[in-house]
XYZ file of C-alpha atoms in Angstrom:
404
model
C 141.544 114.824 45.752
C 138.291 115.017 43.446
C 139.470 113.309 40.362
C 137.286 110.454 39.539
C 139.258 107.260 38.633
C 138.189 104.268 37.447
C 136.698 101.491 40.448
C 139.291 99.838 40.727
C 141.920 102.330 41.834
C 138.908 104.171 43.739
C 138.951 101.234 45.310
C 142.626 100.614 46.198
C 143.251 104.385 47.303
C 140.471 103.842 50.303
C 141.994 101.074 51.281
C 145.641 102.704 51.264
C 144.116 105.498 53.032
C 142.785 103.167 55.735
C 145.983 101.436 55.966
C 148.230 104.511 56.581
C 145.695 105.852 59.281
C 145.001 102.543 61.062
C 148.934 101.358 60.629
C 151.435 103.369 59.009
C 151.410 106.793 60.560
C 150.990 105.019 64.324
C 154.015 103.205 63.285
C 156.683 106.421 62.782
C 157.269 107.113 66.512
C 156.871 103.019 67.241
C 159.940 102.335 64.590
C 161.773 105.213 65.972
C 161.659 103.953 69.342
C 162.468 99.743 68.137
C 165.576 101.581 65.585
C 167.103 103.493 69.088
C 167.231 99.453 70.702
C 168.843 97.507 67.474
C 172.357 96.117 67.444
C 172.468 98.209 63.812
C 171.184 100.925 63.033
C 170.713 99.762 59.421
C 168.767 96.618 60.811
C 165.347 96.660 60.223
C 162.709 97.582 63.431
C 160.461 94.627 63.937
C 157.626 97.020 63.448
C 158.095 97.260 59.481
C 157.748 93.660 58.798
C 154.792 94.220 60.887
C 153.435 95.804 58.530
C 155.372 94.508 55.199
C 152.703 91.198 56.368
C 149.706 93.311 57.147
C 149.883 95.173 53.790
C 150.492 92.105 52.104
C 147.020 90.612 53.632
C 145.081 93.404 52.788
C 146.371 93.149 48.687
C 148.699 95.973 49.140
C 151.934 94.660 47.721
C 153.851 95.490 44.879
C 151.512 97.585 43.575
C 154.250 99.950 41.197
C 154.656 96.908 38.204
C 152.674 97.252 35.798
C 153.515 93.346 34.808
C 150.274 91.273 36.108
C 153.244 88.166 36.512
C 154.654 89.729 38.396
C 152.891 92.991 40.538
C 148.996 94.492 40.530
C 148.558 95.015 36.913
C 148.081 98.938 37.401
C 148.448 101.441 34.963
C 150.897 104.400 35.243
C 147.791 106.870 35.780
C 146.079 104.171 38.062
C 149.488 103.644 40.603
C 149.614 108.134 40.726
C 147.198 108.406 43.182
C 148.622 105.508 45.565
C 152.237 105.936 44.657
C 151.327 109.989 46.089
C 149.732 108.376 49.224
C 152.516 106.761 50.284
C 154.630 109.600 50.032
C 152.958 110.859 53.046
C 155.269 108.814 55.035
C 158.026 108.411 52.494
C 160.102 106.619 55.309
C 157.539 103.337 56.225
C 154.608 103.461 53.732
C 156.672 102.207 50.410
C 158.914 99.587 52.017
C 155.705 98.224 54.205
C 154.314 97.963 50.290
C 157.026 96.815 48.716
C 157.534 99.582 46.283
C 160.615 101.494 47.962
C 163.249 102.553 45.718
C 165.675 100.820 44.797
C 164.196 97.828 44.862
C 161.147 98.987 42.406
C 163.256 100.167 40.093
C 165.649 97.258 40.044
C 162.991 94.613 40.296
C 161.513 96.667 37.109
C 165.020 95.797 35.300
C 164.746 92.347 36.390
C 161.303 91.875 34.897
C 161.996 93.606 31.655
C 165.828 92.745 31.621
C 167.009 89.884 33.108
C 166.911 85.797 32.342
C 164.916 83.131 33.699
C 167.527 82.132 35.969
C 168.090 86.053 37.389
C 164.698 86.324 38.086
C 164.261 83.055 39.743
C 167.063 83.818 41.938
C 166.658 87.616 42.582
C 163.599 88.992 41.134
C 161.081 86.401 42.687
C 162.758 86.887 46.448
C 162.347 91.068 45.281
C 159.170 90.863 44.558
C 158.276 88.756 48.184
C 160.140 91.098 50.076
C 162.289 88.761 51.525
C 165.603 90.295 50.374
C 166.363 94.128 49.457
C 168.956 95.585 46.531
C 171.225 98.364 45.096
C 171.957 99.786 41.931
C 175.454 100.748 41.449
C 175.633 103.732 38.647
C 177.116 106.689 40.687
C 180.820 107.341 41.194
C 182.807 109.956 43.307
C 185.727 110.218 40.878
C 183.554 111.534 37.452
C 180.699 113.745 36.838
C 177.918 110.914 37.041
C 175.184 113.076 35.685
C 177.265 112.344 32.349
C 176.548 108.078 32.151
C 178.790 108.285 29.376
C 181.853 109.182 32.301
C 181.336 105.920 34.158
C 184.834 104.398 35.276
C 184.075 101.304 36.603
C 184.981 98.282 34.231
C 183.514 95.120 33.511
C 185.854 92.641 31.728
C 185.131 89.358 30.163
C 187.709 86.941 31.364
C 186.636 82.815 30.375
C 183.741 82.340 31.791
C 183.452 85.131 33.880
C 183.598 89.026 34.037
C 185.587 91.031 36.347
C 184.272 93.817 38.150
C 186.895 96.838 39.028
C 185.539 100.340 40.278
C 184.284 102.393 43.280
C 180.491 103.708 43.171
C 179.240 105.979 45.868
C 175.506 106.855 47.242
C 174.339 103.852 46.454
C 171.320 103.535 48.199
C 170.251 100.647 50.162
C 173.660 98.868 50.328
C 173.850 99.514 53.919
C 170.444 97.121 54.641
C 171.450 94.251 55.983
C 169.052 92.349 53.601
C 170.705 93.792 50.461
C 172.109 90.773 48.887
C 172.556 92.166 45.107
C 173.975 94.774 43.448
C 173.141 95.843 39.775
C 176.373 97.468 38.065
C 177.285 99.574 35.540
C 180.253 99.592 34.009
C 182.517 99.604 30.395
C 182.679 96.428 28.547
C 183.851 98.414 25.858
C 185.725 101.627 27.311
C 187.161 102.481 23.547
C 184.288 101.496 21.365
C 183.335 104.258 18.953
C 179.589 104.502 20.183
C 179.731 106.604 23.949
C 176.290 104.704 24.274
C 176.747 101.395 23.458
C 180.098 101.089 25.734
C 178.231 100.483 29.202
C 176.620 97.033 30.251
C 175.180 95.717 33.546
C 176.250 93.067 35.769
C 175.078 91.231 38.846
C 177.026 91.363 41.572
C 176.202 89.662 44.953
C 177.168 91.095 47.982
C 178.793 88.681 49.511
C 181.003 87.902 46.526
C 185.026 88.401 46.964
C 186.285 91.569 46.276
C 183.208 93.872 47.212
C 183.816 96.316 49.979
C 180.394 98.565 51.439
C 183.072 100.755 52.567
C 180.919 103.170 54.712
C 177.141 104.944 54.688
C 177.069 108.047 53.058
C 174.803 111.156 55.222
C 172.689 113.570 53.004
C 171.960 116.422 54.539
C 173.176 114.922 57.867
C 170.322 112.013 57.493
C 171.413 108.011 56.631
C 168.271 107.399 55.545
C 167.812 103.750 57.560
C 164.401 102.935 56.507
C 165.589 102.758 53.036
C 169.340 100.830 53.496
C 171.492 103.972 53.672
C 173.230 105.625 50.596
C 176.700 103.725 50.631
C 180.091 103.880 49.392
C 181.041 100.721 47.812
C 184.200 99.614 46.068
C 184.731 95.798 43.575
C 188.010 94.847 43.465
C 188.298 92.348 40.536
C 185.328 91.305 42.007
C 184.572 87.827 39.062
C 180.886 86.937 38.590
C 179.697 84.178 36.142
C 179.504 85.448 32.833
C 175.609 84.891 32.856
C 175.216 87.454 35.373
C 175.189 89.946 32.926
C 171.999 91.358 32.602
C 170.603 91.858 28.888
C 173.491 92.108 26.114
C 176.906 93.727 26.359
C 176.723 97.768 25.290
C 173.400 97.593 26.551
C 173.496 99.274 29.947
C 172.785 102.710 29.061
C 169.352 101.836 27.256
C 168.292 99.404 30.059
C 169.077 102.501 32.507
C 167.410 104.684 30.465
C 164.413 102.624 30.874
C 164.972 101.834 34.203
C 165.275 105.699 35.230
C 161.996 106.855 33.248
C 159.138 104.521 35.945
C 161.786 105.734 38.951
C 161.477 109.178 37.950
C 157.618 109.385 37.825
C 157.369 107.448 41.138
C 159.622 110.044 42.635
C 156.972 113.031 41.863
C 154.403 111.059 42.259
C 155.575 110.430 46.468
C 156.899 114.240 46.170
C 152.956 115.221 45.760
C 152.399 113.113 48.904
C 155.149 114.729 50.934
C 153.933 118.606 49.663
C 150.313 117.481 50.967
C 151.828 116.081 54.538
C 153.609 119.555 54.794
C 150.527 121.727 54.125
C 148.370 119.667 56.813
C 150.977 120.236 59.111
C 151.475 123.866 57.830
C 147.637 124.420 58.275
C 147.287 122.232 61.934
C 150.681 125.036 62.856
C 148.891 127.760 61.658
C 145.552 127.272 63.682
C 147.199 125.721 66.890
C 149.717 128.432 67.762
C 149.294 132.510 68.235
C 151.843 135.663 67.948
C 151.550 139.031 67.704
C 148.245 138.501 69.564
C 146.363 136.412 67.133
C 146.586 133.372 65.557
C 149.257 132.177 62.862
C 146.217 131.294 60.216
C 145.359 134.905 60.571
C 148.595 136.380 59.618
C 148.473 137.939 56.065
C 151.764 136.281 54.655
C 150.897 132.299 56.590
C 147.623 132.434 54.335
C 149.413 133.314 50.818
C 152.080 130.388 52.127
C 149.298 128.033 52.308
C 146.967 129.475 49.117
C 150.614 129.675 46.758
C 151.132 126.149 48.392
C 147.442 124.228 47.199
C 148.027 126.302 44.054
C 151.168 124.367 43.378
C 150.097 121.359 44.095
C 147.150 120.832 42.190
C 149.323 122.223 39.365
C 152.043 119.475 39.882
C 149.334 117.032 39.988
C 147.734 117.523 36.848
C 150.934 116.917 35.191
C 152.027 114.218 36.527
C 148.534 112.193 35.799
C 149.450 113.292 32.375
C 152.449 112.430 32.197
C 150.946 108.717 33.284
C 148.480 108.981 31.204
C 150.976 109.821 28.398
C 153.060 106.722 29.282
C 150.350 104.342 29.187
C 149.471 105.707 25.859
C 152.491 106.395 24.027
C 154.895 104.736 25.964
C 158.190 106.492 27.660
C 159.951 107.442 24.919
C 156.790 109.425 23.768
C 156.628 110.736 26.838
C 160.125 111.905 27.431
C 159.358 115.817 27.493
C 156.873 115.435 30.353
C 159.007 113.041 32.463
C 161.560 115.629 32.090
C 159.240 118.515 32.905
C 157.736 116.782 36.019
C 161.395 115.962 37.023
C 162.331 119.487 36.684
C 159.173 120.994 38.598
C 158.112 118.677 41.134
C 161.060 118.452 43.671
C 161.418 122.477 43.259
C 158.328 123.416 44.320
C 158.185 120.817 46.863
C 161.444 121.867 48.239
C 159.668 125.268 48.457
C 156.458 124.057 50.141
C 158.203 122.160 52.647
C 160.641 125.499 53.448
C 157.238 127.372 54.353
C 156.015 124.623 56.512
C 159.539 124.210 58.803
C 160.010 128.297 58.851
C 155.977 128.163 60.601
C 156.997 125.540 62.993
C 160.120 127.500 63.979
C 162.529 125.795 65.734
C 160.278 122.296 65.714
C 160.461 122.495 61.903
C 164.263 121.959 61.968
C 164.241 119.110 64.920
C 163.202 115.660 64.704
C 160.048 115.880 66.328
C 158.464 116.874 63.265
C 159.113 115.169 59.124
C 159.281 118.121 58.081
C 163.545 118.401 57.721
C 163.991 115.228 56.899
C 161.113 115.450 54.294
C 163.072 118.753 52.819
C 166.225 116.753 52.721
C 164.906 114.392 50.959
C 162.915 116.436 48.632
C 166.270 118.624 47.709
C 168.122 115.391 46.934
C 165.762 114.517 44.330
C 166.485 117.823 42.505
C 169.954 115.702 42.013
C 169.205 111.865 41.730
C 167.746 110.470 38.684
C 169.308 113.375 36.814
C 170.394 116.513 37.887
C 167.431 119.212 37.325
C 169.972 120.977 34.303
C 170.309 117.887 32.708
C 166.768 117.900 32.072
C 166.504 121.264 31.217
C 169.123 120.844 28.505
C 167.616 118.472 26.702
C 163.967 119.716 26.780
C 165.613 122.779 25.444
C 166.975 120.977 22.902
C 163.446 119.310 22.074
C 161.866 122.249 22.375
C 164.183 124.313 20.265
C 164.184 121.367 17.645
C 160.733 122.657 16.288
C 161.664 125.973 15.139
C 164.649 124.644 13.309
């Protein structure tokens, strides 16, 4: 990377780097190995608290909030470069940093969102990594990439609110540690504003009436490092009425600006994964020989890897601006370019990473390689946070708005 930032994040990203050579990356095969021996497979391998303390010594914790109470103090456009690093090893580098999702984006919520009392009790063990969470928007039964469709119903009862519905893919629900949910639900299923009908509850996990009913698989993977993807059902689960997180019809906006920092991080770690896949596309192409000479000198490998630093530096440059933009003008002013990075970024990394497992043949569909379970996860993104259309539609709509 030859962009010139400012010291301090100059700073951080050399010491990132160092971390991931001298710990992270020596740690894949090590966790694989502990995860094979657990009781669980959704515990956690000794080896990741290992280096959840390490990266905590060396100032590398919560480095994604932008709240100096709470996390490092870094600008969107500073936490790009670092936020991409980690995506190198998108399965150990953000948890050992404590900036995995869910957890950023809920602990975001918390920050901006939630009481003195919720962020004693929840936000403050978030933020020391000594407990994980789940954010409960997504349901099997409606199209979720409509918020307005949510089932699930939150009803004021005394003192308390009741909490009926089943949510699936919920990630992290299956970690052990994951001792809060954040759901969203109708307060007000019949009220005559679509967006002001939703609110958000805390739910503990261990609290009557809620059911992690089993781990969902994407793309055949359970994603352990990062608490599963679970389906999870409340049945008349009550909570204290001061578990409710902001005001009542307020969920969709506090989603909305939950979802805008989540989707940037995403893109930011997808830059991270496209880089992993064209070092091991390039270290593949040099290594190995058919057709009597080497990969690296086959015609269509070298457009594969040109096309694929092409793309790249591309994405790149828009997502620093699209930081850039929110430090500047805030979300809301940069709403077309989170939606454009959202759109772009897992497509063409979905298409880098296809290049990289067809060179490694075979290997590039097994486990002794990232590179499937880097394209699964890299596909699923072109769903989460939004589905790709949805994004489309309404920069259409924005962009369409000017010649009207």
């Amino acid at each position: 990377m030859d962009f010139a930032f400012d010291a301090r994040t100059e700073e951080l990203r050399e010491r990132l780097l160092a971390f991931m050579d001298g710990y992270v990356y020596p740690a894949e095969a090590v966790a694989e190995e502990q995860r094979a021996k657990l009781a669980s497979p959704w515990d956690t391998p000794p080896v990741v608290e290992e280096l959840k303390a390490e990266a905590r010594r060396q100032g590398l914790w919560n480095l994604f909030l932008p709240d100096r109470e709470h996390g490092a103090g870094l600008t969107n456009l500073q936490y790009a470069p670092l936020a991409e690093i980690t995506g190198r090893s998108p399965q150990l580098a953000p948890t050992a940093l404590n900036c995995a999702a869910p957890d950023t984006g809920n602990m975001e919520l918390l920050a901006q969102f939630g009481s003195a009392e919720q962020k004693e009790r929840w936000l403050e063990p978030l933020l020391a990594g000594e407990i994980r969470s789940a954010f409960a928007m997504t349901e099997p039964e409606v199209a979720s990439s409509d918020a307005t469709n949510v089932e699930t119903r939150i009803e004021r009862d005394g003192d308390a609110y009741v909490v009926t519905g089943r949510k699936w893919y919920i990630s992290g629900a299956m970690n052990p540690d994951c001792r809060i949910f954040i759901v969203m639900g109708k307060t007000d299923p019949d009220g005559p504003d679509q967006r002001r009908q939703q609110s958000m509850v805390l739910v503990p996990r261990d609290a009557p009436g809620v059911e992690v009913r089993r781990a969902m698989r994407v793309y055949g993977y359970e994603d352990h490092y990062h608490g599963g993807h679970a389906e999870v059902v409340f049945d008349r689960v009550r909570v204290p009425a001061d578990h409710l997180v902001g005001e009542e019809g307020g969920g969709f906006a506090i989603a909305q600006a939950r979802l805008g920092p989540g989707r940037i991080h995403h893109c930011m770690r997808l830059i991270g994964m496209a880089e992993r896949a064209i070092e091991l596309m390039c270290r593949r192409a040099v290594g190995r020989t058919a057709f009597g000479k080497p990969l690296a000198a086959q015609g269509v490998v070298q457009n594969w890897i040109a096309d694929a630093r092409v793309t790249v530096e591309q994405l790149r440059l828009l997502v620093l601006k699209t930081a850039w933009l929110m430090d500047t003008v805030g979300n809301r002013g940069a709403h077309t370019e989170i939606q454009a990075i959202k759109i772009a970024t897992p497509r063409a990394v979905v298409g880098i990473i296809d290049r990289a497992v067809q060179l490694h043949g075979a290997g590039g569909v097994g486990q002794d390689f990232p590179l499937a379970e880097l394209w699964a996860a890299a596909r699923t993104l072109q769903i989460a946070d939004g589905p790709d259309e949805v994004h489309q539609r309404s920069l259409a709509r924005r962009e369409l708005a000017r010649y009207r």
